Coordinates of C-alpha atoms in Angstrom, one line a residue:
M1 CA 49.5 -110.1 22.5
K2 CA 46.2 -108.7 23.5
K3 CA 44.5 -110.8 20.8
N4 CA 46.2 -114.0 22.1
K5 CA 45.0 -113.2 25.7
Q6 CA 41.4 -112.8 24.4
A7 CA 41.7 -116.2 22.6
D8 CA 43.0 -117.9 25.7
K9 CA 40.2 -116.5 27.8
E10 CA 37.6 -117.6 25.2
F11 CA 39.2 -121.0 25.1
K12 CA 39.0 -121.4 28.9
I13 CA 35.3 -120.6 28.8
L14 CA 34.7 -123.2 26.0
K15 CA 36.7 -125.8 27.9
Q16 CA 34.7 -125.2 31.1
Q17 CA 31.4 -125.3 29.2
L18 CA 32.1 -128.7 27.5
G19 CA 31.5 -130.7 30.7
Q20 CA 28.5 -128.6 31.7
I21 CA 26.9 -129.0 28.3
K22 CA 27.5 -132.8 28.3
E23 CA 25.8 -133.1 31.7
I24 CA 22.8 -131.0 30.6
V25 CA 22.1 -132.7 27.3
A26 CA 22.4 -136.1 29.0
Y27 CA 19.0 -135.4 30.7
T28 CA 17.4 -133.3 27.9
R29 CA 14.5 -134.6 25.9
V30 CA 15.2 -135.1 22.1
S31 CA 12.6 -132.4 21.2
Q32 CA 14.7 -129.9 23.1
L33 CA 18.1 -130.9 21.7
W34 CA 18.0 -128.6 18.7
S35 CA 19.2 -125.5 20.4
H36 CA 22.0 -127.4 22.1
E37 CA 23.1 -128.9 18.7
A38 CA 23.2 -125.5 17.1
A39 CA 25.2 -124.1 20.0
V40 CA 27.7 -126.9 19.8
R41 CA 28.2 -126.4 16.1
K42 CA 28.8 -122.7 16.7
K43 CA 31.4 -123.4 19.4
L44 CA 33.1 -125.9 17.0
K45 CA 33.3 -123.1 14.4
V46 CA 35.0 -120.8 17.0
L47 CA 37.4 -123.6 18.1
G48 CA 38.2 -124.4 14.5
Q49 CA 39.3 -120.8 14.0
M50 CA 41.6 -121.1 17.1
R51 CA 43.3 -124.3 15.9
G52 CA 46.9 -123.6 14.9
S53 CA 47.2 -120.7 17.3
G54 CA 49.4 -122.7 19.7
I55 CA 46.8 -122.9 22.5
K56 CA 47.4 -126.1 24.6
E57 CA 44.6 -128.7 24.6
I58 CA 42.9 -127.0 21.7
D59 CA 42.8 -130.3 19.7
D60 CA 41.5 -132.3 22.6
I61 CA 38.7 -129.8 23.4
Y62 CA 37.8 -129.6 19.7
E63 CA 37.5 -133.4 19.5
G64 CA 35.5 -133.3 22.7
Y65 CA 32.9 -130.9 21.2
R66 CA 33.0 -133.0 18.0
E67 CA 32.1 -136.1 19.9
L68 CA 29.4 -134.2 21.7
L69 CA 28.0 -133.0 18.3
D70 CA 28.0 -136.6 17.0
D71 CA 26.2 -137.8 20.2
L72 CA 23.5 -135.1 19.8
S73 CA 23.2 -135.8 16.1
E74 CA 22.8 -139.5 16.7
R75 CA 19.9 -138.9 19.1
L76 CA 18.3 -136.5 16.7
L77 CA 18.7 -138.9 13.8
Q78 CA 17.3 -141.9 15.8
D79 CA 14.3 -139.8 16.6
Y80 CA 13.8 -139.0 12.9
N81 CA 14.2 -142.6 12.0
V82 CA 11.6 -143.7 14.5
K83 CA 9.1 -141.1 13.4
N84 CA 9.6 -141.8 9.7
K85 CA 10.2 -145.5 9.9
Q86 CA 13.7 -145.2 8.4
D87 CA 17.2 -146.5 9.3
Y88 CA 19.6 -143.8 8.2
K89 CA 23.2 -144.1 9.5
L90 CA 25.1 -141.1 10.9
A91 CA 28.5 -142.0 9.4
E92 CA 27.0 -142.4 5.9
I93 CA 25.2 -139.0 6.1
I94 CA 28.4 -137.2 7.4
A95 CA 30.5 -138.8 4.7
D96 CA 28.2 -137.3 2.0
N97 CA 28.9 -133.8 3.2
P98 CA 31.2 -133.4 6.2
E99 CA 31.5 -129.6 5.9
G100 CA 27.7 -129.2 5.6
Y101 CA 27.4 -131.3 8.8
L102 CA 29.3 -128.8 10.8
N103 CA 27.7 -125.8 9.2
S104 CA 24.0 -126.8 9.0
G105 CA 23.5 -129.9 11.2
I106 CA 22.6 -133.5 10.6
I107 CA 18.9 -133.2 9.7
T108 CA 19.6 -130.4 7.2
I109 CA 22.1 -132.4 5.2
L110 CA 20.0 -135.5 5.6
M111 CA 17.1 -133.7 3.8
K112 CA 19.1 -131.5 1.4
T113 CA 22.0 -133.8 0.4
H114 CA 21.8 -137.4 1.6
I115 CA 18.2 -138.3 0.9
P116 CA 18.1 -136.6 -2.6
K117 CA 21.2 -138.5 -3.5
K118 CA 19.8 -141.8 -2.3
V119 CA 16.4 -141.1 -3.9
A120 CA 18.0 -140.2 -7.2
K121 CA 20.0 -143.4 -7.2
A122 CA 16.8 -145.3 -6.3
F123 CA 14.9 -143.7 -9.1
E124 CA 17.7 -144.7 -11.5
T125 CA 17.4 -148.3 -10.2
H126 CA 13.7 -148.7 -10.2
F127 CA 12.6 -146.6 -13.2
P128 CA 13.9 -147.6 -16.6
A129 CA 15.4 -144.8 -18.8
N130 CA 12.7 -145.6 -21.4
P131 CA 9.1 -146.1 -20.2
K132 CA 8.6 -148.9 -22.8
D133 CA 11.0 -151.1 -20.9
E134 CA 8.6 -151.2 -17.9
Y135 CA 6.7 -153.8 -19.9
V136 CA 9.2 -156.6 -20.2
L137 CA 6.8 -159.3 -21.4
T138 CA 5.2 -157.1 -24.0
R139 CA 8.7 -156.3 -25.5
T140 CA 9.1 -160.0 -26.2
I141 CA 6.0 -160.0 -28.5
K142 CA 6.3 -159.0 -32.2
R143 CA 3.1 -156.9 -32.5
K144 CA 1.4 -155.8 -35.6
V145 CA -0.1 -152.4 -35.0
Y146 CA -2.8 -150.8 -37.2
L147 CA -3.3 -147.1 -36.8
H148 CA -6.8 -146.1 -37.8
L149 CA -6.5 -142.3 -38.1
G150 CA -8.7 -139.6 -39.4
E151 CA -11.7 -137.3 -38.8
T152 CA -14.7 -137.9 -36.6
N153 CA -17.5 -140.0 -38.1
T154 CA -15.3 -141.8 -40.6
G155 CA -15.6 -145.5 -39.5
K156 CA -12.3 -145.9 -37.8
T157 CA -13.6 -147.8 -34.8
Y158 CA -16.0 -149.8 -36.9
H159 CA -13.2 -151.3 -39.0
A160 CA -11.1 -152.1 -35.9
L161 CA -14.1 -153.8 -34.2
Q162 CA -14.5 -156.1 -37.2
R163 CA -11.1 -157.6 -36.5
L164 CA -11.9 -157.7 -32.8
M165 CA -15.1 -159.7 -33.4
E166 CA -13.2 -162.2 -35.6
S167 CA -10.6 -162.9 -32.8
K168 CA -10.7 -165.7 -30.2
K169 CA -9.9 -163.4 -27.4
G170 CA -9.9 -159.6 -27.5
I171 CA -10.4 -156.3 -25.7
Y172 CA -11.8 -153.0 -26.6
L173 CA -10.6 -150.0 -24.5
A174 CA -12.9 -147.0 -24.3
P175 CA -12.4 -143.4 -23.0
L176 CA -15.9 -143.4 -21.4
R177 CA -18.1 -145.8 -19.6
I178 CA -21.0 -145.1 -22.0
L179 CA -18.8 -146.1 -24.9
A180 CA -17.6 -149.3 -23.2
L181 CA -21.3 -150.1 -22.6
E182 CA -22.2 -149.4 -26.2
I183 CA -19.5 -151.8 -27.5
Y184 CA -20.4 -154.4 -24.9
E185 CA -24.0 -154.4 -26.1
R186 CA -23.0 -154.3 -29.8
L187 CA -20.7 -157.4 -29.5
N188 CA -23.2 -159.4 -27.6
D189 CA -26.0 -158.4 -30.0
E190 CA -23.8 -159.7 -32.9
G191 CA -23.2 -163.0 -31.2
V192 CA -19.8 -162.3 -29.8
K193 CA -19.9 -162.9 -26.0
C194 CA -18.4 -160.0 -24.2
N195 CA -17.9 -158.9 -20.6
L196 CA -18.1 -155.3 -19.4
L197 CA -15.4 -153.8 -17.1
T198 CA -15.6 -150.2 -15.9
G199 CA -14.8 -148.3 -12.7
E200 CA -18.6 -148.4 -11.9
E201 CA -19.7 -151.8 -12.9
E202 CA -18.6 -155.3 -14.0
I203 CA -20.8 -157.7 -16.0
D204 CA -19.6 -161.2 -16.7
V205 CA -21.2 -163.1 -19.5
E206 CA -20.8 -166.9 -19.3
G207 CA -18.3 -168.2 -21.9
A208 CA -17.1 -164.7 -22.9
N209 CA -13.5 -164.3 -24.2
H210 CA -13.9 -160.6 -25.1
I211 CA -14.0 -157.6 -22.8
S212 CA -15.3 -154.0 -23.4
S213 CA -13.5 -151.9 -20.8
T214 CA -12.8 -148.3 -19.9
I215 CA -9.1 -147.8 -20.5
E216 CA -8.1 -147.1 -16.9
K217 CA -9.4 -150.6 -16.0
L218 CA -7.1 -152.5 -18.3
H219 CA -5.5 -155.6 -16.7
I220 CA -2.0 -155.2 -18.3
E221 CA -0.9 -158.7 -17.4
E222 CA -3.5 -160.4 -19.6
R223 CA -2.7 -161.6 -23.2
Y224 CA -5.1 -161.1 -26.1
D225 CA -5.2 -162.0 -29.7
V226 CA -6.6 -158.6 -30.8
A227 CA -6.9 -155.3 -28.8
V228 CA -8.5 -152.0 -29.8
I229 CA -7.6 -148.7 -28.2
D230 CA -10.1 -145.9 -29.0
E231 CA -9.5 -142.1 -29.0
I232 CA -5.8 -142.4 -29.0
Q233 CA -5.3 -138.6 -29.2
M234 CA -6.1 -138.6 -25.5
I235 CA -2.5 -139.9 -25.0
G236 CA -1.5 -136.2 -24.7
D237 CA -4.0 -135.3 -22.0
A238 CA -2.3 -134.1 -18.8
Q239 CA -4.9 -135.7 -16.5
R240 CA -5.8 -139.0 -18.3
G241 CA -3.3 -139.5 -21.0
A242 CA -1.2 -141.9 -18.9
A243 CA -3.8 -144.6 -19.3
W244 CA -3.5 -144.5 -23.1
T245 CA 0.3 -144.6 -23.0
R246 CA 0.2 -147.6 -20.6
A247 CA -2.2 -149.4 -22.9
L248 CA -0.1 -148.6 -26.0
L249 CA 3.2 -149.7 -24.5
G250 CA 1.9 -152.6 -22.4
L251 CA -0.9 -154.4 -24.2
Q252 CA 0.2 -158.0 -24.7
C253 CA -1.3 -158.9 -28.1
K254 CA -0.1 -159.9 -31.6
E255 CA -2.6 -157.5 -33.3
L256 CA -3.3 -154.0 -31.9
H257 CA -5.7 -151.5 -33.5
V258 CA -5.4 -147.9 -32.5
C259 CA -8.1 -145.4 -33.4
G260 CA -8.1 -141.6 -33.2
A261 CA -7.2 -138.3 -34.7
K262 CA -4.6 -137.7 -37.3
N263 CA -2.5 -135.3 -35.1
A264 CA -1.4 -138.3 -33.0
E265 CA 0.3 -140.0 -36.0
A266 CA 3.8 -138.7 -35.6
I267 CA 4.2 -139.4 -31.9
L268 CA 2.6 -142.9 -32.3
V269 CA 4.9 -143.9 -35.1
K270 CA 8.0 -142.8 -33.1
I271 CA 6.9 -144.7 -30.0
L272 CA 5.9 -147.9 -31.9
E273 CA 9.1 -147.9 -33.9
D274 CA 11.0 -147.5 -30.7
C275 CA 9.1 -150.6 -29.5
L276 CA 10.1 -152.4 -32.7
D277 CA 6.4 -153.0 -33.6
D278 CA 5.3 -153.5 -37.2
I279 CA 3.1 -150.5 -38.2
E280 CA 0.4 -150.1 -40.8
I281 CA -1.4 -146.8 -41.1
K282 CA -5.0 -146.5 -42.4
T283 CA -6.2 -143.0 -43.1
Y284 CA -9.9 -142.2 -43.0
V285 CA -11.7 -139.2 -44.6
R286 CA -15.3 -138.2 -44.3
N287 CA -17.8 -139.4 -46.9
V288 CA -20.3 -136.8 -45.7
P289 CA -18.7 -133.3 -46.2
L290 CA -18.7 -130.6 -43.5
E291 CA -20.0 -127.2 -44.5
V292 CA -19.5 -124.1 -42.4
E293 CA -22.5 -121.8 -42.9
E294 CA -21.7 -118.2 -43.9
Q295 CA -24.6 -116.7 -41.9
Y296 CA -24.0 -116.8 -38.2
F297 CA -26.5 -118.5 -36.0
D298 CA -29.4 -116.7 -34.4
L299 CA -31.2 -118.1 -31.4
Q300 CA -34.5 -117.8 -33.3
G301 CA -33.1 -119.9 -36.1
V302 CA -32.8 -123.3 -34.4
M303 CA -34.0 -126.3 -36.3
P304 CA -34.7 -130.0 -35.6
G305 CA -31.5 -132.0 -35.6
D306 CA -29.4 -129.1 -34.3
A307 CA -26.8 -129.6 -31.5
L308 CA -25.9 -126.4 -29.6
I309 CA -22.5 -126.6 -28.0
T310 CA -21.4 -124.5 -25.0
F311 CA -18.8 -125.2 -22.3
S312 CA -20.5 -124.9 -19.0
K313 CA -23.3 -126.9 -17.3
K314 CA -25.0 -123.6 -16.3
R315 CA -25.2 -122.4 -19.9
V316 CA -26.4 -125.8 -21.2
L317 CA -29.3 -125.7 -18.8
E318 CA -30.2 -122.1 -19.6
L319 CA -30.3 -122.8 -23.3
A320 CA -32.3 -126.0 -22.8
K321 CA -34.8 -124.2 -20.6
R322 CA -35.2 -121.3 -23.2
Y323 CA -36.2 -123.8 -25.9
K324 CA -38.3 -126.0 -23.7
D325 CA -40.3 -122.9 -22.6
R326 CA -40.9 -122.3 -26.3
G327 CA -42.2 -125.8 -26.8
M328 CA -39.1 -127.4 -28.3
K329 CA -38.2 -130.7 -26.6
T330 CA -34.5 -130.8 -25.9
S331 CA -31.9 -133.4 -24.9
I332 CA -29.2 -132.3 -22.5
I333 CA -25.6 -133.6 -22.2
Y334 CA -22.8 -132.4 -20.0
G335 CA -19.8 -134.0 -18.2
D336 CA -21.4 -134.5 -14.7
L337 CA -24.4 -136.5 -16.0
P338 CA -24.5 -140.1 -15.1
P339 CA -24.0 -142.4 -18.1
E340 CA -27.5 -143.8 -17.6
V341 CA -29.0 -140.3 -17.9
R342 CA -26.8 -139.6 -21.0
K343 CA -28.1 -142.8 -22.6
L344 CA -31.8 -141.7 -22.0
Q345 CA -31.1 -138.3 -23.3
Y346 CA -29.3 -139.7 -26.4
Q347 CA -32.2 -142.1 -27.0
D348 CA -34.8 -139.3 -27.0
F349 CA -32.7 -137.4 -29.6
I350 CA -32.1 -140.5 -31.8
S351 CA -35.8 -141.4 -31.7
K352 CA -36.7 -137.7 -32.5
T353 CA -38.8 -137.5 -29.3
N354 CA -36.5 -134.5 -28.7
Q355 CA -35.8 -132.2 -31.6
L356 CA -32.8 -130.4 -30.2
L357 CA -29.6 -131.3 -28.4
V358 CA -27.8 -128.9 -26.1
S359 CA -24.4 -130.1 -24.9
T360 CA -20.9 -129.4 -23.7
D361 CA -18.0 -130.9 -25.6
A362 CA -18.9 -134.2 -23.9
I363 CA -20.4 -135.3 -27.2
G364 CA -17.0 -135.0 -28.8
M365 CA -16.3 -138.6 -27.7
G366 CA -19.2 -140.9 -27.5
V367 CA -22.2 -142.3 -29.3
N368 CA -22.7 -141.3 -32.9
L369 CA -25.9 -139.2 -33.1
P370 CA -28.1 -138.1 -36.0
I371 CA -27.0 -134.4 -35.8
R372 CA -27.8 -132.3 -38.8
R373 CA -25.9 -129.2 -37.6
I374 CA -23.4 -128.4 -34.9
V375 CA -23.7 -124.8 -33.5
F376 CA -20.8 -123.4 -31.4
M377 CA -22.4 -121.0 -28.9
D378 CA -19.0 -120.4 -27.4
I379 CA -15.4 -120.7 -28.8
K380 CA -13.6 -120.6 -25.4
K381 CA -13.5 -123.1 -22.6
F382 CA -12.0 -123.5 -19.2
D383 CA -9.5 -126.4 -19.3
G384 CA -8.9 -126.7 -15.6
D385 CA -6.2 -124.0 -15.6
E386 CA -7.4 -121.2 -17.8
V387 CA -10.1 -120.0 -20.1
R388 CA -8.7 -120.4 -23.7
Y389 CA -9.8 -120.6 -27.3
L390 CA -10.7 -124.0 -28.7
T391 CA -7.9 -125.8 -30.5
S392 CA -8.4 -126.9 -34.1
Q393 CA -8.5 -130.5 -33.0
E394 CA -11.3 -129.7 -30.4
V395 CA -13.3 -127.9 -33.0
K396 CA -12.9 -130.7 -35.5
Q397 CA -13.8 -133.4 -32.9
I398 CA -17.1 -131.6 -32.1
A399 CA -17.9 -130.3 -35.6
G400 CA -17.3 -133.8 -37.0
R401 CA -20.4 -135.1 -35.1
A402 CA -22.6 -133.3 -37.7
G403 CA -23.8 -135.2 -40.8
R404 CA -24.0 -138.8 -39.8
K405 CA -23.5 -141.1 -42.7
G406 CA -26.7 -142.7 -44.1
I407 CA -28.9 -140.0 -42.6
Y408 CA -27.5 -136.7 -44.0
E409 CA -25.7 -135.9 -47.2
V410 CA -24.0 -132.8 -45.6
G411 CA -23.0 -132.0 -42.1
Y412 CA -23.5 -128.3 -41.3
V413 CA -21.5 -126.2 -38.8
S414 CA -22.4 -122.8 -37.5
A415 CA -21.6 -120.4 -34.6
S416 CA -23.3 -117.6 -32.8
C417 CA -22.2 -113.9 -32.5
G418 CA -20.2 -113.9 -35.8
R419 CA -17.8 -116.6 -34.8
N420 CA -18.2 -118.7 -38.0
A421 CA -14.9 -117.4 -39.4
F422 CA -13.1 -118.7 -36.3
V423 CA -14.7 -122.1 -36.6
K424 CA -14.0 -122.3 -40.3
E425 CA -10.4 -121.4 -39.9
R426 CA -10.0 -124.0 -37.1
I427 CA -11.6 -126.7 -39.3
Q428 CA -9.4 -125.9 -42.3
C429 CA -6.1 -125.5 -40.5
E430 CA -3.5 -128.2 -39.8
D431 CA -3.8 -129.6 -36.2
E432 CA -0.9 -129.0 -33.8
P433 CA 0.7 -132.5 -33.5
I434 CA 0.8 -134.2 -30.2
R435 CA 4.4 -133.7 -28.9
E436 CA 4.6 -136.1 -26.0
A437 CA 2.8 -139.1 -24.7
V438 CA 1.8 -138.6 -21.0
I439 CA 3.0 -141.2 -18.5
G440 CA 2.0 -141.7 -14.9
P441 CA 3.8 -143.0 -11.8
S442 CA 4.2 -146.7 -11.5
E443 CA 4.2 -148.8 -8.3
A444 CA 8.0 -148.8 -8.5
L445 CA 7.6 -145.7 -6.3
L446 CA 6.7 -148.0 -3.4
K447 CA 10.1 -149.6 -3.6
I448 CA 11.9 -146.4 -2.7
E449 CA 12.1 -146.1 1.0
E450 CA 13.8 -142.8 1.7
L451 CA 10.8 -140.5 1.6
P452 CA 7.0 -140.6 2.3
L453 CA 4.9 -141.4 -0.8
K454 CA 3.7 -137.8 -1.2
E455 CA 7.2 -136.5 -1.4
K456 CA 8.3 -139.3 -3.8
L457 CA 5.4 -138.6 -6.1
A458 CA 6.1 -134.8 -6.1
L459 CA 9.8 -135.6 -6.9
W460 CA 8.8 -138.0 -9.6
A461 CA 6.7 -135.3 -11.2
T462 CA 9.6 -132.9 -11.4
R463 CA 12.2 -135.3 -12.8
E464 CA 12.7 -134.9 -16.5
E465 CA 12.3 -138.0 -18.8
K466 CA 15.4 -139.1 -20.7
S467 CA 13.3 -139.8 -23.8
N468 CA 11.7 -136.8 -25.4
L469 CA 8.7 -138.9 -26.5
Y470 CA 7.2 -138.7 -23.0
G471 CA 6.0 -136.2 -20.4
K472 CA 4.7 -136.5 -16.9
M473 CA 1.0 -136.4 -16.0
D474 CA -0.5 -133.8 -13.7
V475 CA -0.4 -135.4 -10.2
R476 CA -2.2 -132.6 -8.3
D477 CA -5.2 -134.7 -7.6
Y478 CA -3.1 -137.6 -6.3
L479 CA -1.2 -135.2 -4.0
I480 CA -4.5 -133.8 -2.6
I481 CA -5.6 -137.3 -1.7
L482 CA -2.3 -138.2 -0.1
E483 CA -2.5 -135.0 2.0
L484 CA -6.1 -135.8 3.0
V485 CA -5.0 -139.3 4.4
K486 CA -1.7 -138.2 5.8
K487 CA -3.0 -138.0 9.4
Y488 CA -4.0 -141.7 9.3
Q489 CA -0.4 -143.0 8.9
L490 CA -1.4 -145.7 6.5
S491 CA 1.0 -148.0 4.7
E492 CA 2.2 -146.7 1.3
R493 CA 0.4 -149.6 -0.4
K494 CA -2.9 -148.5 1.1
Q495 CA -2.2 -144.9 0.3
W496 CA -1.5 -145.9 -3.3
R497 CA -4.8 -147.7 -3.7
L498 CA -6.7 -144.7 -2.1
M499 CA -4.9 -142.3 -4.4
K500 CA -6.1 -144.3 -7.4
L501 CA -9.8 -144.2 -6.5
P502 CA -11.7 -142.3 -9.2
F503 CA -13.6 -139.4 -7.7
D504 CA -13.7 -135.6 -8.1
V505 CA -11.3 -134.2 -5.4
G506 CA -12.6 -130.8 -6.2
N507 CA -16.0 -131.7 -4.8
E508 CA -15.9 -131.1 -1.0
A509 CA -18.9 -133.3 -0.3
L510 CA -17.2 -136.2 -2.1
C511 CA -14.0 -135.6 -0.2
D512 CA -15.9 -135.8 3.1
T513 CA -17.5 -139.0 2.0
F514 CA -14.1 -140.4 1.1
L515 CA -12.7 -139.6 4.5
D516 CA -15.8 -141.1 6.2
F517 CA -15.0 -144.3 4.3
V518 CA -11.3 -144.1 5.3
E519 CA -12.3 -143.7 9.0
E520 CA -14.7 -146.6 8.9
Y521 CA -12.4 -149.1 7.3
F522 CA -8.9 -148.2 8.5
I523 CA -9.7 -146.6 12.0
R524 CA -12.9 -148.3 13.2
K525 CA -12.0 -151.5 11.3
E526 CA -15.5 -152.0 9.9
T527 CA -15.8 -154.9 7.4
S528 CA -18.2 -152.9 5.2
L529 CA -19.0 -149.2 4.5
T530 CA -22.1 -147.3 5.4
K531 CA -24.2 -146.6 2.3
P532 CA -24.3 -142.9 1.4
S533 CA -27.7 -141.1 2.0
E534 CA -29.5 -139.0 -0.6
G535 CA -30.0 -135.7 1.0
E536 CA -31.4 -132.8 -1.0
R537 CA -33.3 -133.3 -4.3
G538 CA -31.8 -130.5 -6.5
L539 CA -29.9 -131.4 -9.6
N540 CA -26.5 -130.7 -8.2
S541 CA -27.2 -132.6 -5.0
L542 CA -28.5 -135.6 -7.0
E543 CA -25.5 -135.7 -9.2
T544 CA -23.2 -135.5 -6.2
Y545 CA -25.1 -138.3 -4.5
Y546 CA -24.7 -140.4 -7.6
Q547 CA -21.0 -139.9 -7.4
K548 CA -21.1 -140.9 -3.7
V549 CA -22.7 -144.2 -4.7
N550 CA -19.9 -144.7 -7.2
L551 CA -17.3 -144.0 -4.6
Y552 CA -19.0 -146.5 -2.2
Y553 CA -18.7 -149.0 -5.0
S554 CA -15.1 -148.3 -6.1
F555 CA -13.8 -148.1 -2.5
S556 CA -15.5 -151.4 -1.6
K557 CA -14.2 -153.0 -4.7
S558 CA -10.6 -151.8 -4.3
F559 CA -10.3 -153.0 -0.7
K560 CA -12.4 -156.2 -1.3
L561 CA -15.1 -155.2 1.2
D562 CA -18.5 -156.7 1.5
F563 CA -21.0 -154.4 -0.1
D564 CA -24.6 -154.4 -1.5
E565 CA -23.9 -154.5 -5.2
K566 CA -27.6 -154.9 -6.0
W567 CA -28.4 -151.8 -4.1
V568 CA -25.7 -149.9 -6.0
Y569 CA -27.2 -150.8 -9.4
E570 CA -30.7 -150.1 -8.3
E571 CA -29.8 -146.8 -6.6
R572 CA -27.9 -145.6 -9.7
R573 CA -30.9 -146.4 -11.9
R574 CA -33.3 -144.7 -9.4
I575 CA -31.3 -141.5 -9.1
S576 CA -30.6 -141.4 -12.8
E577 CA -34.4 -141.5 -13.5
K578 CA -34.8 -138.6 -11.0
I579 CA -32.1 -136.6 -12.7
N580 CA -33.5 -137.4 -16.2
Q581 CA -36.9 -136.2 -15.0
L582 CA -35.5 -133.0 -13.8
L583 CA -33.9 -132.4 -17.2
V584 CA -37.0 -133.3 -19.1
N585 CA -38.9 -130.7 -17.1
I586 CA -35.8 -128.4 -16.9
R587 CA -36.2 -128.0 -13.1
I588 CA -32.9 -126.7 -12.0

């Protein structure tokens, strides 16, 4: 009896409050409705427990609070829709999870239940279960694919290029701008007119039907007679591998030549068989044997034609300075060097102006050099996530640069500090096969409307592929760029193009320049960008300035802005000469 009296008293209070709350919320701003919405849900819970107790009007008051909750939720949802440019419907969201609506509120179930269900359905609609099916036109072509697989310095690319030069229309896809430039020059020198297409420059040759391009710049909608993909083992690289997968799956050509390491064979065969392509495998072995020296390398024992390999720019410069101070001219190669500088450094080594080469693993892919001996000064590298030992494939890729055919009868390999046994074991052991081809997000993401691009991209990255042949790329750099531009509230199409611009997001100065360009074009509505200025003259500053010039070029190109292309080329050449001079004199 006492319990019933308490319930009656509580009910009378709730009944009285209903009208008061309605009047208050009618004049309350949306931003302050949250506490009222939570309070109404709490009262509904209490009333729900009273239902069936025989209290008169309980159902009417319950429905009154329910209508009030729906009105509050409608206002909160409309506010969310306006801010996020969406058009969610209250009834549809509640139908997804009516119990969750009463327990957690409209926005919570929107975010945790409704949107994920809609996005999951949209992913199923816009992304095929098998990545090969993104390339509908390519799947209608019966392709003949030649796999040129084997060790470094075995003529794989040479043989593929012979077929390219015989074709009426063809494309060569390179991992590096300097390689694209080398093939562009080679084809034109041999009378095959060829254009150059990279992220940093475009050169059109009148009457050319061939293109030498960096792989990221491939125009997938073009058709070719013959195409060549180089360094296919990059297909497993978490950062860049998606470009190789896209080319492999999407190239529209009757004849495709794929060059690279043997450990890519299994995954390539599975993918190409899945594509119903006709496959022929050509295996290449070295004519010039590799010999790992028994005696480990001593710094005093360096000889002309040696290439010393280490895995940091700082160490490269220290070693080069050591030998320069002793009168031994040295070429220097590392990842941050502009291609023009690399070319100058290569030429001095090839011409024997410089007797020694000190490099990072940047020489693993690139121009074939007259290296007599590769010397590993280190056997660990930082891969962007951790410091780890070199894999067998990495050791072979670098060591294979020793003993160029026609110059040396043997290629020698050594290591410092007693590491020869490690190097020998890595060269002799079987490489770990590439397990997955890396894929990247497609523009189909832009068709999904339920979430901002950044959230869609993060969700895409966590969704498992249905085919075990593929894995997702590392999208961290993309997410960083999207976070940088979030405050500008740009369309997703513009965000996408900004996200695809090639620059080092880990370089704070470059990020600042990038945001300056975003402000100029999207906020101040300028029709052209301000040219970057040089600043300090140290090596690091000059290298960053060179990258700023590249960003000025690529941003302008991407958004079709007026820009001084002649200045870009001249400025690159000028700054490259400055950098090269610093390296010649080892002024760091």
